[in-house]
Amino acid sequence: MTTDLQQHLDTAKQYIGNQYTEELRAELANKTGLAVRPRGVGFIMTKDYNPARINLLVENDIITHVTMGN
């Protein structure tokens, strides 16, 4: 992972523990300039691979984990 992507991942990790909202997703996307996608029950998943996409794992409306790609 490049340094820039690692910095974006570190920024996204600051959102762990917050309640997921579309406003929060848009805020993170605006802050990093990257696509941000929620993952979990009730969210649509795609099979495309984008190494520069931030994935927010959401459980019971709370962000529990953050990854890049997939």
Short mmCIF file of C-alpha atoms in Angstrom, two decimals:
data_model
loop_
_atom_site.label_atom_id
_atom_site.label_comp_id
_atom_site.label_asym_id
_atom_site.label_seq_id
_atom_site.Cartn_x
_atom_site.Cartn_y
_atom_site.Cartn_z
CA MET A 1 0.00 0.00 0.00
CA THR A 2 1.36 3.42 -0.90
CA THR A 3 2.02 6.02 1.76
CA ASP A 4 -0.91 8.16 0.52
CA LEU A 5 -3.35 5.24 0.73
CA GLN A 6 -2.05 4.36 4.20
CA GLN A 7 -2.67 7.94 5.31
CA HIS A 8 -6.23 7.76 3.96
CA LEU A 9 -6.76 4.45 5.77
CA ASP A 10 -5.48 6.01 8.99
CA THR A 11 -7.91 8.90 8.51
CA ALA A 12 -10.78 6.45 7.95
CA LYS A 13 -9.89 4.47 11.08
CA GLN A 14 -10.70 7.57 13.14
CA TYR A 15 -14.36 6.90 12.27
CA ILE A 16 -14.42 3.46 13.93
CA GLY A 17 -17.00 3.46 16.71
CA ASN A 18 -19.13 6.16 15.09
CA GLN A 19 -22.66 5.58 13.90
CA TYR A 20 -22.75 5.15 10.11
CA THR A 21 -24.69 7.76 8.17
CA GLU A 22 -24.63 8.85 4.55
CA GLU A 23 -23.44 12.25 5.76
CA LEU A 24 -20.47 10.61 7.48
CA ARG A 25 -19.68 8.61 4.32
CA ALA A 26 -19.78 11.80 2.23
CA GLU A 27 -17.61 13.64 4.77
CA LEU A 28 -14.93 10.91 4.64
CA ALA A 29 -15.08 10.78 0.84
CA ASN A 30 -14.66 14.55 0.68
CA LYS A 31 -11.81 14.49 3.21
CA THR A 32 -9.84 11.76 1.40
CA GLY A 33 -10.95 12.26 -2.20
CA LEU A 34 -11.61 8.50 -2.42
CA ALA A 35 -14.70 6.39 -2.96
CA VAL A 36 -16.14 5.21 0.35
CA ARG A 37 -18.48 2.22 0.59
CA PRO A 38 -20.32 0.74 3.56
CA ARG A 39 -20.22 -3.04 3.91
CA GLY A 40 -22.47 -5.21 5.99
CA VAL A 41 -26.02 -6.48 6.24
CA GLY A 42 -28.37 -4.33 4.19
CA PHE A 43 -25.70 -2.75 1.97
CA ILE A 44 -25.22 -3.61 -1.70
CA MET A 45 -21.88 -5.25 -2.52
CA THR A 46 -20.06 -5.31 -5.83
CA LYS A 47 -17.33 -7.63 -7.08
CA ASP A 48 -15.16 -4.95 -8.65
CA TYR A 49 -11.74 -4.38 -7.11
CA ASN A 50 -10.65 -0.81 -6.44
CA PRO A 51 -7.47 -0.60 -4.34
CA ALA A 52 -8.21 3.08 -3.64
CA ARG A 53 -11.69 2.54 -2.17
CA ILE A 54 -12.35 2.80 1.55
CA ASN A 55 -14.66 0.11 2.91
CA LEU A 56 -16.49 0.73 6.16
CA LEU A 57 -17.67 -2.46 7.89
CA VAL A 58 -20.95 -1.57 9.57
CA GLU A 59 -22.55 -3.73 12.27
CA ASN A 60 -25.75 -2.57 13.99
CA ASP A 61 -25.27 0.89 12.42
CA ILE A 62 -21.79 1.28 13.98
CA ILE A 63 -18.52 1.37 11.99
CA THR A 64 -16.49 -1.51 13.40
CA HIS A 65 -13.64 -1.93 10.91
CA VAL A 66 -12.08 -0.15 7.93
CA THR A 67 -10.27 -1.65 4.93
CA MET A 68 -9.00 -0.54 1.53
CA GLY A 69 -9.79 -2.22 -1.79
CA ASN A 70 -12.30 -4.97 -2.54
#
